[in-house]
Amino acid sequence: MHSLVDIIAGLALGLAVLAFWLTVHEYVDNFIISGHNVLSFWSALSFLLLFAYPTPELPTPSFEFHTAFNGVTLGIVAGVHLTYYQFHHEAAPLIFSPQLSIPAFVGRILVGMPTILLVKFCSKALAKWIVPVISNTLGIPIKSTSYIPMLNAPVKGKESDKIKQSSYAQKLFFFSGQDIFDVDTGIRFLQYAGLAWSVVDLAPSVFAHLRL
Protein backbone atom coordinates (compact mmCIF):
# COMPACT_ATOMS: atom_id res chain seq x y z
CA MET A 1 0.00 0.00 0.00
CA HIS A 2 2.90 2.40 0.74
CA SER A 3 6.20 3.00 -1.01
CA LEU A 4 9.51 3.91 0.63
CA VAL A 5 8.85 7.58 -0.19
CA ASP A 6 5.47 7.33 1.54
CA ILE A 7 7.08 5.91 4.66
CA ILE A 8 9.83 8.54 4.82
CA ALA A 9 7.39 11.38 4.20
CA GLY A 10 4.99 9.93 6.77
CA LEU A 11 7.77 9.71 9.34
CA ALA A 12 8.77 13.33 8.75
CA LEU A 13 5.15 14.48 8.92
CA GLY A 14 4.59 12.43 12.07
CA LEU A 15 7.58 14.01 13.81
CA ALA A 16 6.34 17.46 12.81
CA VAL A 17 2.88 16.68 14.21
CA LEU A 18 4.46 15.34 17.41
CA ALA A 19 6.52 18.52 17.84
CA PHE A 20 3.38 20.62 17.35
CA TRP A 21 1.37 18.45 19.74
CA LEU A 22 3.95 18.79 22.51
CA THR A 23 3.41 22.55 22.44
CA VAL A 24 -0.39 22.49 22.50
CA HIS A 25 -1.41 19.31 24.33
CA GLU A 26 -1.91 21.07 27.68
CA TYR A 27 -4.30 23.57 26.09
CA VAL A 28 -6.20 20.75 24.37
CA ASP A 29 -6.42 18.74 27.60
CA ASN A 30 -7.71 21.75 29.50
CA PHE A 31 -10.28 22.38 26.80
CA ILE A 32 -11.52 18.79 26.91
CA ILE A 33 -11.68 18.80 30.70
CA SER A 34 -13.32 22.18 31.29
CA GLY A 35 -14.62 23.40 27.90
CA HIS A 36 -18.36 24.00 27.69
CA ASN A 37 -18.64 23.34 23.97
CA VAL A 38 -16.44 20.25 23.68
CA LEU A 39 -19.14 17.86 22.46
CA SER A 40 -20.60 20.21 19.86
CA PHE A 41 -17.15 21.27 18.66
CA TRP A 42 -15.75 17.75 18.36
CA SER A 43 -18.91 16.38 16.77
CA ALA A 44 -18.80 19.07 14.09
CA LEU A 45 -15.06 18.52 13.55
CA SER A 46 -15.50 14.75 13.24
CA PHE A 47 -18.33 15.21 10.74
CA LEU A 48 -16.25 17.56 8.62
CA LEU A 49 -13.25 15.20 8.71
CA LEU A 50 -15.37 12.47 7.14
CA PHE A 51 -15.54 14.59 3.99
CA ALA A 52 -11.98 15.94 4.11
CA TYR A 53 -10.46 12.64 3.01
CA PRO A 54 -8.93 12.77 -0.51
CA THR A 55 -10.18 10.46 -3.24
CA PRO A 56 -7.50 7.77 -3.71
CA GLU A 57 -6.00 7.01 -7.09
CA LEU A 58 -6.55 3.28 -6.52
CA PRO A 59 -8.95 1.43 -4.19
CA THR A 60 -7.55 1.35 -0.66
CA PRO A 61 -8.88 0.50 2.82
CA SER A 62 -7.32 3.69 4.19
CA PHE A 63 -10.65 5.57 4.19
CA GLU A 64 -12.21 2.81 6.30
CA PHE A 65 -9.36 3.18 8.80
CA HIS A 66 -9.78 6.97 8.72
CA THR A 67 -13.50 6.67 9.46
CA ALA A 68 -12.96 4.20 12.31
CA PHE A 69 -10.19 6.31 13.86
CA ASN A 70 -12.36 9.42 13.55
CA GLY A 71 -15.22 7.67 15.35
CA VAL A 72 -12.91 6.38 18.08
CA THR A 73 -11.57 9.88 18.67
CA LEU A 74 -15.07 11.31 19.04
CA GLY A 75 -16.09 8.52 21.42
CA ILE A 76 -13.01 8.97 23.61
CA VAL A 77 -13.31 12.75 23.77
CA ALA A 78 -17.02 12.58 24.58
CA GLY A 79 -16.56 9.91 27.25
CA VAL A 80 -13.58 11.56 28.94
CA HIS A 81 -15.33 14.94 28.91
CA LEU A 82 -18.42 13.52 30.60
CA THR A 83 -16.62 11.41 33.22
CA TYR A 84 -13.22 13.05 33.73
CA TYR A 85 -13.72 13.86 37.40
CA GLN A 86 -15.13 10.37 38.08
CA PHE A 87 -12.68 8.08 36.29
CA HIS A 88 -9.93 9.93 34.38
CA HIS A 89 -8.44 12.46 36.78
CA GLU A 90 -4.81 12.28 37.91
CA ALA A 91 -5.71 10.50 41.16
CA ALA A 92 -7.53 7.65 39.40
CA PRO A 93 -6.43 4.16 40.55
CA LEU A 94 -3.50 2.65 38.63
CA ILE A 95 -2.79 -1.03 38.06
CA PHE A 96 -0.35 -2.68 40.50
CA SER A 97 -1.23 -0.02 43.08
CA PRO A 98 -3.04 -0.63 46.40
CA GLN A 99 -6.13 1.04 44.95
CA LEU A 100 -6.26 -1.42 42.01
CA SER A 101 -5.03 -4.89 42.85
CA ILE A 102 -4.38 -7.59 40.27
CA PRO A 103 -7.59 -9.55 41.12
CA ALA A 104 -9.62 -6.36 40.68
CA PHE A 105 -7.86 -5.70 37.38
CA VAL A 106 -8.64 -9.23 36.17
CA GLY A 107 -12.25 -8.70 37.21
CA ARG A 108 -12.34 -5.52 35.14
CA ILE A 109 -11.03 -7.41 32.12
CA LEU A 110 -13.63 -10.17 32.50
CA VAL A 111 -16.46 -7.65 32.85
CA GLY A 112 -15.18 -4.93 30.54
CA MET A 113 -14.43 -6.96 27.41
CA PRO A 114 -17.95 -8.44 27.06
CA THR A 115 -19.44 -5.02 27.80
CA ILE A 116 -17.37 -3.36 25.08
CA LEU A 117 -18.11 -6.09 22.53
CA LEU A 118 -21.82 -5.89 23.31
CA VAL A 119 -21.82 -2.12 22.77
CA LYS A 120 -19.93 -2.57 19.48
CA PHE A 121 -22.54 -5.05 18.25
CA CYS A 122 -25.50 -2.95 19.41
CA SER A 123 -24.13 0.34 18.07
CA LYS A 124 -23.54 -1.27 14.67
CA ALA A 125 -27.07 -2.69 14.58
CA LEU A 126 -28.55 0.64 15.66
CA ALA A 127 -26.48 2.59 13.12
CA LYS A 128 -27.57 0.22 10.31
CA TRP A 129 -31.14 1.25 11.09
CA ILE A 130 -30.65 4.96 11.85
CA VAL A 131 -28.25 6.08 9.08
CA PRO A 132 -30.43 4.94 6.12
CA VAL A 133 -33.54 6.44 7.74
CA ILE A 134 -31.87 9.83 8.24
CA SER A 135 -30.39 9.79 4.73
CA ASN A 136 -33.74 8.98 3.15
CA THR A 137 -35.44 11.67 5.25
CA LEU A 138 -32.95 14.25 3.97
CA GLY A 139 -33.40 13.06 0.39
CA ILE A 140 -29.83 11.78 0.08
CA PRO A 141 -29.40 8.87 -2.38
CA ILE A 142 -27.66 6.00 -0.59
CA LYS A 143 -25.88 2.74 -1.20
CA SER A 144 -24.09 0.19 0.98
CA THR A 145 -20.87 -1.52 0.00
CA SER A 146 -21.06 -4.32 2.56
CA TYR A 147 -23.20 -3.65 5.65
CA ILE A 148 -26.66 -3.62 4.04
CA PRO A 149 -26.83 -6.06 1.09
CA MET A 150 -30.22 -4.80 -0.14
CA LEU A 151 -28.68 -1.38 -0.82
CA ASN A 152 -25.86 -2.90 -2.85
CA ALA A 153 -28.01 -3.67 -5.89
CA PRO A 154 -27.53 -1.57 -9.06
CA VAL A 155 -29.99 1.29 -9.50
CA LYS A 156 -31.98 1.43 -12.74
CA GLY A 157 -34.69 3.36 -14.49
CA LYS A 158 -36.47 6.16 -12.70
CA GLU A 159 -34.43 5.66 -9.53
CA SER A 160 -31.21 6.44 -11.39
CA ASP A 161 -32.80 9.65 -12.70
CA LYS A 162 -33.66 10.67 -9.14
CA ILE A 163 -30.09 10.06 -8.03
CA LYS A 164 -28.80 12.46 -10.65
CA GLN A 165 -30.92 15.26 -9.24
CA SER A 166 -29.04 17.33 -6.66
CA SER A 167 -31.33 18.21 -3.77
CA TYR A 168 -30.96 21.05 -1.30
CA ALA A 169 -30.12 18.57 1.44
CA GLN A 170 -27.27 17.18 -0.66
CA LYS A 171 -25.76 20.63 -1.13
CA LEU A 172 -26.21 21.42 2.55
CA PHE A 173 -24.48 18.26 3.72
CA PHE A 174 -21.61 18.20 1.22
CA PHE A 175 -22.99 15.45 -1.00
CA SER A 176 -23.32 17.57 -4.13
CA GLY A 177 -19.96 16.31 -5.39
CA GLN A 178 -20.94 12.62 -5.37
CA ASP A 179 -23.83 10.67 -6.84
CA ILE A 180 -24.62 8.33 -3.95
CA PHE A 181 -23.68 8.38 -0.26
CA ASP A 182 -22.25 5.11 1.04
CA VAL A 183 -24.04 4.56 4.36
CA ASP A 184 -21.22 2.23 5.43
CA THR A 185 -19.26 5.38 6.26
CA GLY A 186 -21.85 6.59 8.76
CA ILE A 187 -22.40 3.11 10.17
CA ARG A 188 -18.69 2.52 10.72
CA PHE A 189 -18.29 5.98 12.26
CA LEU A 190 -21.11 5.51 14.79
CA GLN A 191 -20.04 1.94 15.54
CA TYR A 192 -16.52 2.91 16.54
CA ALA A 193 -17.68 6.04 18.34
CA GLY A 194 -19.93 3.86 20.51
CA LEU A 195 -17.11 1.38 21.02
CA ALA A 196 -14.69 4.06 22.24
CA TRP A 197 -17.33 5.69 24.44
CA SER A 198 -17.99 2.37 26.16
CA VAL A 199 -14.28 2.00 26.96
CA VAL A 200 -13.92 5.36 28.74
CA ASP A 201 -17.45 5.91 30.08
CA LEU A 202 -19.73 2.87 30.25
CA ALA A 203 -17.20 0.25 31.34
CA PRO A 204 -15.75 2.40 34.19
CA SER A 205 -19.32 3.12 35.32
CA VAL A 206 -20.02 -0.62 35.44
CA PHE A 207 -16.80 -1.15 37.40
CA ALA A 208 -17.84 1.48 39.93
CA HIS A 209 -21.28 -0.11 40.29
CA LEU A 210 -19.71 -3.54 40.86
CA ARG A 211 -17.03 -2.07 43.17
CA LEU A 212 -14.19 -3.35 40.97
Backbone as CSV, one residue per row, in Angstrom:
resi,resn,N_x,N_y,N_z,CA_x,CA_y,CA_z,C_x,C_y,C_z
1,MET,0.832,-1.209,0.000,0.000,0.000,0.000,0.867,1.259,0.000
2,HIS,2.047,1.213,0.619,2.898,2.405,0.740,4.289,2.121,0.204
3,SER,4.841,3.096,-0.490,6.199,2.997,-1.007,7.185,3.522,0.038
4,LEU,8.480,3.399,-0.271,9.511,3.911,0.634,9.380,5.418,0.808
5,VAL,9.044,6.120,-0.271,8.855,7.576,-0.191,7.693,7.907,0.741
6,ASP,6.610,7.123,0.652,5.466,7.334,1.540,5.886,7.192,3.005
7,ILE,6.677,6.171,3.286,7.081,5.908,4.664,7.974,7.029,5.202
8,ILE,8.932,7.471,4.384,9.833,8.539,4.821,9.053,9.841,5.032
9,ALA,8.184,10.162,4.069,7.390,11.384,4.199,6.449,11.292,5.395
10,GLY,5.863,10.108,5.620,4.986,9.933,6.774,5.724,10.081,8.086
11,LEU,6.952,9.562,8.138,7.768,9.708,9.343,8.076,11.173,9.620
12,ALA,8.461,11.907,8.571,8.767,13.331,8.749,7.527,14.101,9.184
13,LEU,6.402,13.800,8.555,5.154,14.475,8.923,4.748,14.119,10.349
14,GLY,4.925,12.849,10.714,4.587,12.434,12.071,5.421,13.138,13.125
15,LEU,6.720,13.301,12.863,7.584,14.011,13.808,7.181,15.483,13.923
16,ALA,6.783,16.068,12.773,6.340,17.460,12.811,5.056,17.598,13.624
17,VAL,4.125,16.662,13.433,2.881,16.680,14.206,3.168,16.482,15.689
18,LEU,4.097,15.570,16.012,4.462,15.344,17.406,5.040,16.609,18.041
19,ALA,5.934,17.287,17.310,6.521,18.520,17.837,5.451,19.576,18.087
20,PHE,4.486,19.675,17.167,3.383,20.624,17.346,2.518,20.233,18.534
21,TRP,2.236,18.914,18.649,1.370,18.450,19.738,1.978,18.720,21.105
22,LEU,3.294,18.560,21.225,3.955,18.788,22.513,3.821,20.232,22.981
23,THR,3.566,21.138,22.060,3.415,22.550,22.439,1.966,22.924,22.763
24,VAL,1.015,22.100,22.319,-0.391,22.490,22.500,-1.198,21.494,23.320
25,HIS,-0.592,20.351,23.721,-1.411,19.310,24.333,-2.027,19.756,25.657
26,GLU,-1.338,20.610,26.417,-1.915,21.067,27.679,-3.158,21.910,27.443
27,TYR,-3.131,22.753,26.409,-4.304,23.568,26.089,-5.466,22.682,25.629
28,VAL,-5.157,21.661,24.835,-6.202,20.749,24.370,-6.789,19.979,25.548
29,ASP,-5.929,19.469,26.436,-6.418,18.741,27.604,-7.312,19.620,28.468
30,ASN,-6.892,20.833,28.697,-7.706,21.751,29.497,-9.043,22.039,28.838
31,PHE,-9.026,22.131,27.511,-10.277,22.379,26.796,-11.224,21.190,26.939
32,ILE,-10.682,19.976,26.798,-11.521,18.789,26.907,-12.069,18.635,28.322
33,ILE,-11.256,18.969,29.311,-11.682,18.804,30.702,-12.719,19.849,31.106
34,SER,-12.482,21.107,30.754,-13.322,22.177,31.286,-14.100,22.951,30.229
35,GLY,-13.909,22.651,28.945,-14.617,23.397,27.903,-16.112,23.120,27.926
36,HIS,-16.904,24.153,27.659,-18.359,24.002,27.690,-18.929,23.564,26.346
37,ASN,-18.143,23.678,25.294,-18.644,23.336,23.965,-17.858,22.180,23.346
38,VAL,-17.293,21.328,24.186,-16.444,20.250,23.685,-17.229,19.302,22.778
39,LEU,-18.391,18.852,23.228,-19.138,17.859,22.462,-19.602,18.412,21.125
40,SER,-20.137,19.621,21.120,-20.597,20.205,19.860,-19.427,20.483,18.930
41,PHE,-18.314,20.981,19.486,-17.146,21.272,18.664,-16.579,20.006,18.050
42,TRP,-16.387,18.960,18.872,-15.746,17.753,18.365,-16.668,16.979,17.436
43,SER,-17.969,17.038,17.672,-18.914,16.379,16.771,-18.875,17.030,15.392
44,ALA,-18.866,18.363,15.369,-18.796,19.067,14.089,-17.472,18.790,13.388
45,LEU,-16.372,18.790,14.142,-15.064,18.522,13.550,-15.004,17.108,12.980
46,SER,-15.516,16.126,13.713,-15.501,14.748,13.239,-16.327,14.596,11.969
47,PHE,-17.477,15.271,11.923,-18.333,15.211,10.739,-17.619,15.800,9.531
48,LEU,-16.959,16.924,9.730,-16.246,17.555,8.618,-15.074,16.697,8.148
49,LEU,-14.389,16.034,9.086,-13.251,15.201,8.713,-13.657,14.010,7.859
50,LEU,-14.910,13.570,7.978,-15.368,12.469,7.140,-15.344,12.843,5.665
51,PHE,-15.485,14.139,5.375,-15.542,14.593,3.988,-14.283,15.343,3.584
52,ALA,-13.254,15.289,4.429,-11.984,15.936,4.105,-10.978,14.941,3.563
53,TYR,-11.391,13.677,3.457,-10.464,12.644,3.006,-10.335,12.690,1.487
54,PRO,-9.111,12.694,0.944,-8.933,12.774,-0.513,-9.368,11.491,-1.210
55,THR,-9.806,11.626,-2.452,-10.177,10.465,-3.240,-8.916,9.741,-3.705
56,PRO,-8.738,8.466,-3.354,-7.499,7.769,-3.707,-7.424,7.463,-5.203
57,GLU,-6.204,7.354,-5.681,-6.002,7.007,-7.089,-6.435,5.576,-7.366
58,LEU,-6.161,4.684,-6.428,-6.551,3.281,-6.523,-7.338,2.896,-5.277
59,PRO,-8.189,1.868,-5.377,-8.950,1.428,-4.188,-8.022,1.091,-3.034
60,THR,-8.371,1.555,-1.842,-7.547,1.346,-0.660,-8.440,1.316,0.575
61,PRO,-8.094,0.521,1.580,-8.883,0.500,2.824,-8.581,1.672,3.748
62,SER,-7.730,2.597,3.312,-7.320,3.689,4.191,-8.502,4.527,4.655
63,PHE,-9.505,4.757,3.784,-10.646,5.567,4.190,-11.442,4.875,5.290
64,GLU,-11.526,3.546,5.234,-12.210,2.814,6.299,-11.475,3.002,7.627
65,PHE,-10.143,2.947,7.582,-9.358,3.178,8.801,-9.556,4.608,9.298
66,HIS,-9.580,5.558,8.376,-9.780,6.966,8.722,-11.122,7.154,9.418
67,THR,-12.166,6.542,8.878,-13.495,6.668,9.462,-13.553,6.049,10.852
68,ALA,-12.958,4.859,11.008,-12.955,4.198,12.307,-12.173,5.013,13.333
69,PHE,-11.004,5.513,12.946,-10.195,6.315,13.863,-10.924,7.601,14.252
70,ASN,-11.597,8.198,13.294,-12.359,9.421,13.548,-13.470,9.150,14.563
71,GLY,-14.167,8.026,14.394,-15.217,7.670,15.349,-14.668,7.380,16.730
72,VAL,-13.534,6.670,16.791,-12.912,6.377,18.078,-12.518,7.661,18.800
73,THR,-11.969,8.609,18.060,-11.567,9.882,18.668,-12.766,10.609,19.269
74,LEU,-13.865,10.659,18.518,-15.067,11.311,19.039,-15.574,10.603,20.286
75,GLY,-15.606,9.260,20.270,-16.088,8.517,21.421,-15.232,8.735,22.654
76,ILE,-13.910,8.761,22.476,-13.014,8.970,23.612,-13.170,10.373,24.174
77,VAL,-13.185,11.372,23.302,-13.311,12.755,23.768,-14.633,12.950,24.504
78,ALA,-15.715,12.424,23.940,-17.025,12.576,24.575,-17.054,11.880,25.932
79,GLY,-16.535,10.647,25.990,-16.556,9.908,27.245,-15.691,10.529,28.321
80,VAL,-14.485,10.948,27.958,-13.584,11.560,28.938,-14.160,12.886,29.428
81,HIS,-14.746,13.656,28.515,-15.326,14.940,28.908,-16.455,14.750,29.924
82,LEU,-17.264,13.727,29.729,-18.418,13.520,30.600,-18.042,12.906,31.948
83,THR,-16.944,12.150,31.995,-16.624,11.412,33.223,-15.208,11.679,33.723
84,TYR,-14.615,12.802,33.348,-13.223,13.052,33.729,-13.037,13.033,35.237
85,TYR,-13.895,13.732,35.950,-13.720,13.861,37.400,-14.129,12.587,38.141
86,GLN,-14.792,11.647,37.452,-15.134,10.374,38.085,-14.057,9.313,37.861
87,PHE,-13.536,9.218,36.625,-12.683,8.078,36.286,-11.331,8.428,35.663
88,HIS,-11.123,9.648,35.194,-9.935,9.928,34.384,-9.035,11.020,34.953
89,HIS,-9.266,11.423,36.172,-8.439,12.455,36.780,-7.087,11.867,37.187
90,GLU,-6.181,12.718,37.612,-4.813,12.279,37.909,-4.739,11.341,39.104
91,ALA,-5.727,11.374,39.987,-5.713,10.502,41.164,-6.458,9.190,40.936
92,ALA,-6.826,8.898,39.689,-7.531,7.648,39.397,-6.649,6.453,39.717
93,PRO,-7.226,5.335,40.180,-6.425,4.160,40.549,-5.612,3.632,39.373
94,LEU,-4.385,3.206,39.639,-3.500,2.648,38.629,-3.263,1.172,38.925
95,ILE,-3.041,0.394,37.882,-2.785,-1.025,38.058,-1.494,-1.243,38.848
96,PHE,-1.466,-2.323,39.626,-0.351,-2.684,40.500,-0.197,-1.704,41.664
97,SER,-1.239,-0.925,41.934,-1.229,-0.024,43.084,-2.204,-0.573,44.125
98,PRO,-2.095,-0.132,45.381,-3.035,-0.634,46.404,-4.491,-0.353,46.054
99,GLN,-4.749,0.713,45.303,-6.130,1.038,44.950,-6.689,0.113,43.868
100,LEU,-5.814,-0.531,43.085,-6.264,-1.418,42.013,-5.377,-2.662,42.009
101,SER,-5.811,-3.655,42.746,-5.032,-4.889,42.853,-5.174,-5.714,41.580
102,ILE,-4.337,-6.733,41.456,-4.383,-7.589,40.269,-5.717,-8.337,40.164
103,PRO,-6.268,-8.911,41.251,-7.592,-9.550,41.123,-8.677,-8.582,40.642
104,ALA,-8.635,-7.345,41.134,-9.619,-6.359,40.678,-9.414,-6.040,39.205
105,PHE,-8.159,-5.970,38.790,-7.863,-5.698,37.378,-8.365,-6.836,36.492
106,VAL,-8.144,-8.076,36.920,-8.639,-9.226,36.166,-10.160,-9.202,36.093
107,GLY,-10.805,-8.826,37.218,-12.254,-8.695,37.208,-12.726,-7.650,36.220
108,ARG,-11.995,-6.545,36.119,-12.344,-5.515,35.144,-12.236,-6.040,33.710
109,ILE,-11.200,-6.835,33.452,-11.033,-7.411,32.118,-12.203,-8.332,31.785
110,LEU,-12.563,-9.194,32.735,-13.627,-10.169,32.503,-14.988,-9.503,32.328
111,VAL,-15.197,-8.374,32.984,-16.465,-7.647,32.846,-16.410,-6.657,31.682
112,GLY,-15.274,-6.000,31.531,-15.176,-4.933,30.543,-15.205,-5.409,29.110
113,MET,-14.493,-6.490,28.797,-14.433,-6.955,27.413,-15.806,-7.331,26.864
114,PRO,-16.606,-8.158,27.575,-17.952,-8.442,27.056,-18.821,-7.191,26.926
115,THR,-18.660,-6.255,27.873,-19.439,-5.015,27.800,-19.101,-4.228,26.546
116,ILE,-17.812,-4.106,26.256,-17.368,-3.356,25.079,-17.833,-4.033,23.789
117,LEU,-17.692,-5.362,23.722,-18.108,-6.093,22.526,-19.619,-6.000,22.318
118,LEU,-20.368,-6.023,23.416,-21.822,-5.885,23.308,-22.208,-4.523,22.771
119,VAL,-21.541,-3.471,23.258,-21.817,-2.115,22.766,-21.449,-2.007,21.295
120,LYS,-20.337,-2.603,20.891,-19.933,-2.573,19.482,-20.992,-3.214,18.599
121,PHE,-21.506,-4.360,19.028,-22.543,-5.050,18.252,-23.830,-4.224,18.201
122,CYS,-24.244,-3.708,19.354,-25.497,-2.946,19.413,-25.404,-1.632,18.651
123,SER,-24.273,-0.934,18.766,-24.129,0.338,18.071,-24.113,0.128,16.565
124,LYS,-23.524,-0.969,16.108,-23.537,-1.268,14.673,-24.954,-1.548,14.195
125,ALA,-25.694,-2.374,14.952,-27.067,-2.694,14.578,-27.946,-1.441,14.576
126,LEU,-27.763,-0.586,15.581,-28.550,0.639,15.657,-28.207,1.592,14.519
127,ALA,-26.906,1.703,14.205,-26.482,2.589,13.120,-26.998,2.097,11.770
128,LYS,-27.061,0.774,11.578,-27.571,0.220,10.314,-29.039,0.558,10.110
129,TRP,-29.742,0.845,11.195,-31.142,1.249,11.089,-31.276,2.765,10.989
130,ILE,-30.479,3.513,11.767,-30.650,4.958,11.850,-30.110,5.679,10.620
131,VAL,-28.897,5.336,10.168,-28.253,6.084,9.084,-29.079,6.066,7.800
132,PRO,-29.585,4.913,7.325,-30.425,4.945,6.119,-31.700,5.758,6.292
133,VAL,-32.304,5.678,7.494,-33.537,6.439,7.736,-33.282,7.939,7.638
134,ILE,-32.205,8.407,8.284,-31.873,9.830,8.244,-31.537,10.263,6.820
135,SER,-30.769,9.446,6.112,-30.388,9.787,4.735,-31.612,9.890,3.843
136,ASN,-32.524,8.943,3.957,-33.744,8.983,3.150,-34.616,10.174,3.522
137,THR,-34.656,10.510,4.813,-35.444,11.667,5.252,-34.904,12.958,4.653
138,LEU,-33.579,13.065,4.551,-32.950,14.254,3.974,-32.908,14.219,2.458
139,GLY,-33.397,13.160,1.839,-33.402,13.060,0.388,-32.039,12.768,-0.203
140,ILE,-31.174,12.095,0.547,-29.827,11.784,0.082,-29.822,10.381,-0.512
141,PRO,-29.496,10.213,-1.789,-29.401,8.868,-2.381,-28.311,8.065,-1.686
142,ILE,-28.591,6.801,-1.376,-27.661,6.004,-0.586,-27.374,4.663,-1.250
143,LYS,-26.256,4.101,-0.840,-25.883,2.737,-1.196,-25.127,2.151,-0.014
144,SER,-24.875,0.851,-0.056,-24.091,0.192,0.980,-23.142,-0.795,0.312
145,THR,-21.869,-0.645,0.602,-20.873,-1.523,-0.001,-20.900,-2.915,0.605
146,SER,-21.117,-3.000,1.924,-21.058,-4.316,2.563,-22.045,-4.513,3.702
147,TYR,-22.405,-3.478,4.439,-23.196,-3.650,5.652,-24.660,-3.992,5.380
148,ILE,-25.244,-3.401,4.337,-26.662,-3.618,4.044,-26.775,-4.145,2.615
149,PRO,-26.849,-5.470,2.435,-26.829,-6.056,1.088,-27.927,-5.534,0.172
150,MET,-29.119,-5.241,0.712,-30.223,-4.804,-0.136,-29.962,-3.437,-0.784
151,LEU,-29.021,-2.670,-0.237,-28.677,-1.375,-0.822,-27.490,-1.478,-1.767
152,ASN,-27.021,-2.687,-1.990,-25.858,-2.898,-2.853,-26.250,-3.221,-4.281
153,ALA,-27.549,-3.328,-4.543,-28.013,-3.673,-5.885,-27.886,-2.478,-6.813
154,PRO,-27.625,-2.683,-8.112,-27.532,-1.567,-9.059,-28.851,-0.844,-9.204
155,VAL,-28.797,0.463,-9.393,-29.988,1.295,-9.504,-30.311,1.514,-10.971
156,LYS,-31.588,1.318,-11.336,-31.983,1.430,-12.740,-33.213,2.320,-12.881
157,GLY,-33.463,2.672,-14.131,-34.693,3.360,-14.486,-34.890,4.691,-13.808
158,LYS,-36.102,4.886,-13.287,-36.470,6.160,-12.696,-35.638,6.461,-11.456
159,GLU,-35.236,5.430,-10.734,-34.435,5.658,-9.529,-33.097,6.280,-9.883
160,SER,-32.490,5.861,-11.000,-31.208,6.445,-11.389,-31.382,7.900,-11.791
161,ASP,-32.543,8.243,-12.363,-32.798,9.649,-12.697,-32.923,10.491,-11.440
162,LYS,-33.528,9.930,-10.391,-33.662,10.665,-9.143,-32.302,10.909,-8.511
163,ILE,-31.414,9.929,-8.628,-30.095,10.062,-8.025,-29.321,11.201,-8.656
164,LYS,-29.544,11.425,-9.942,-28.801,12.461,-10.650,-29.238,13.862,-10.250
165,GLN,-30.435,13.968,-9.657,-30.922,15.264,-9.243,-30.282,15.657,-7.923
166,SER,-29.715,16.853,-7.868,-29.040,17.328,-6.659,-30.028,18.112,-5.808
167,SER,-30.367,17.560,-4.638,-31.334,18.209,-3.767,-30.661,19.243,-2.882
168,TYR,-31.480,20.042,-2.221,-30.961,21.054,-1.300,-30.219,20.397,-0.144
169,ALA,-30.771,19.265,0.338,-30.115,18.566,1.441,-28.731,18.082,1.048
170,GLN,-28.583,17.632,-0.202,-27.270,17.179,-0.659,-26.267,18.329,-0.617
171,LYS,-26.663,19.486,-1.117,-25.756,20.626,-1.128,-25.425,21.071,0.290
172,LEU,-26.419,20.978,1.175,-26.207,21.418,2.547,-25.234,20.514,3.278
173,PHE,-25.292,19.218,2.994,-24.476,18.256,3.723,-23.328,17.705,2.889
174,PHE,-22.846,18.495,1.927,-21.605,18.202,1.221,-21.685,16.999,0.291
175,PHE,-22.892,16.604,-0.122,-22.988,15.451,-1.001,-23.165,15.845,-2.459
176,SER,-23.093,17.132,-2.765,-23.324,17.570,-4.135,-22.237,17.079,-5.073
177,GLY,-21.052,16.735,-4.535,-19.955,16.311,-5.392,-19.946,14.814,-5.666
178,GLN,-20.910,14.051,-5.125,-20.935,12.625,-5.373,-22.361,12.199,-5.660
179,ASP,-22.511,11.107,-6.422,-23.834,10.669,-6.836,-24.603,10.012,-5.699
180,ILE,-23.951,9.104,-4.983,-24.617,8.334,-3.947,-23.750,8.315,-2.691
181,PHE,-24.393,8.437,-1.534,-23.683,8.384,-0.263,-23.625,6.938,0.211
182,ASP,-22.440,6.458,0.524,-22.253,5.113,1.041,-22.528,5.126,2.545
183,VAL,-23.647,4.522,2.949,-24.041,4.556,4.359,-23.060,3.781,5.236
184,ASP,-22.209,2.951,4.635,-21.215,2.234,5.428,-20.311,3.198,6.187
185,THR,-20.085,4.384,5.599,-19.256,5.385,6.264,-19.886,5.819,7.585
186,GLY,-21.162,6.175,7.545,-21.848,6.588,8.757,-21.991,5.463,9.764
187,ILE,-22.257,4.257,9.272,-22.405,3.112,10.166,-21.090,2.817,10.879
188,ARG,-20.001,2.803,10.126,-18.688,2.524,10.718,-18.309,3.614,11.723
189,PHE,-18.601,4.864,11.375,-18.285,5.982,12.259,-19.014,5.858,13.596
190,LEU,-20.323,5.618,13.561,-21.108,5.507,14.787,-20.736,4.252,15.574
191,GLN,-20.427,3.173,14.872,-20.043,1.936,15.542,-18.786,2.125,16.382
192,TYR,-17.771,2.747,15.805,-16.521,2.907,16.536,-16.597,4.040,17.557
193,ALA,-17.466,5.018,17.329,-17.681,6.041,18.343,-18.322,5.420,19.583
194,GLY,-19.311,4.553,19.381,-19.925,3.856,20.505,-18.957,2.937,21.211
195,LEU,-18.107,2.260,20.437,-17.107,1.379,21.022,-16.158,2.146,21.938
196,ALA,-15.628,3.270,21.444,-14.686,4.059,22.240,-15.366,4.665,23.457
197,TRP,-16.605,5.132,23.292,-17.334,5.691,24.439,-17.518,4.649,25.536
198,SER,-17.791,3.409,25.150,-17.993,2.366,26.162,-16.711,2.084,26.937
199,VAL,-15.557,2.264,26.291,-14.282,2.002,26.964,-14.017,3.023,28.061
200,VAL,-14.303,4.308,27.800,-13.923,5.363,28.739,-15.075,5.850,29.614
201,ASP,-16.301,5.425,29.314,-17.446,5.908,30.078,-18.263,4.750,30.645
202,LEU,-18.824,3.929,29.783,-19.729,2.873,30.246,-19.016,1.832,31.097
203,ALA,-17.899,1.292,30.597,-17.197,0.250,31.343,-16.740,0.737,32.724
204,PRO,-16.102,1.921,32.851,-15.751,2.400,34.192,-16.971,2.585,35.096
205,SER,-18.108,2.986,34.521,-19.322,3.121,35.324,-19.779,1.764,35.849
206,VAL,-19.683,0.735,35.003,-20.020,-0.618,35.443,-19.068,-1.078,36.532
207,PHE,-17.777,-0.770,36.374,-16.799,-1.151,37.401,-17.134,-0.505,38.735
208,ALA,-17.506,0.778,38.691,-17.838,1.479,39.931,-19.070,0.876,40.583
209,HIS,-20.057,0.489,39.753,-21.275,-0.107,40.288,-20.979,-1.459,40.928
210,LEU,-20.055,-2.217,40.335,-19.712,-3.544,40.858,-18.591,-3.471,41.896
211,ARG,-18.116,-2.273,42.201,-17.026,-2.071,43.171,-15.732,-2.796,42.756
212,LEU,-15.429,-2.732,41.460,-14.189,-3.345,40.973,-13.084,-2.301,40.926
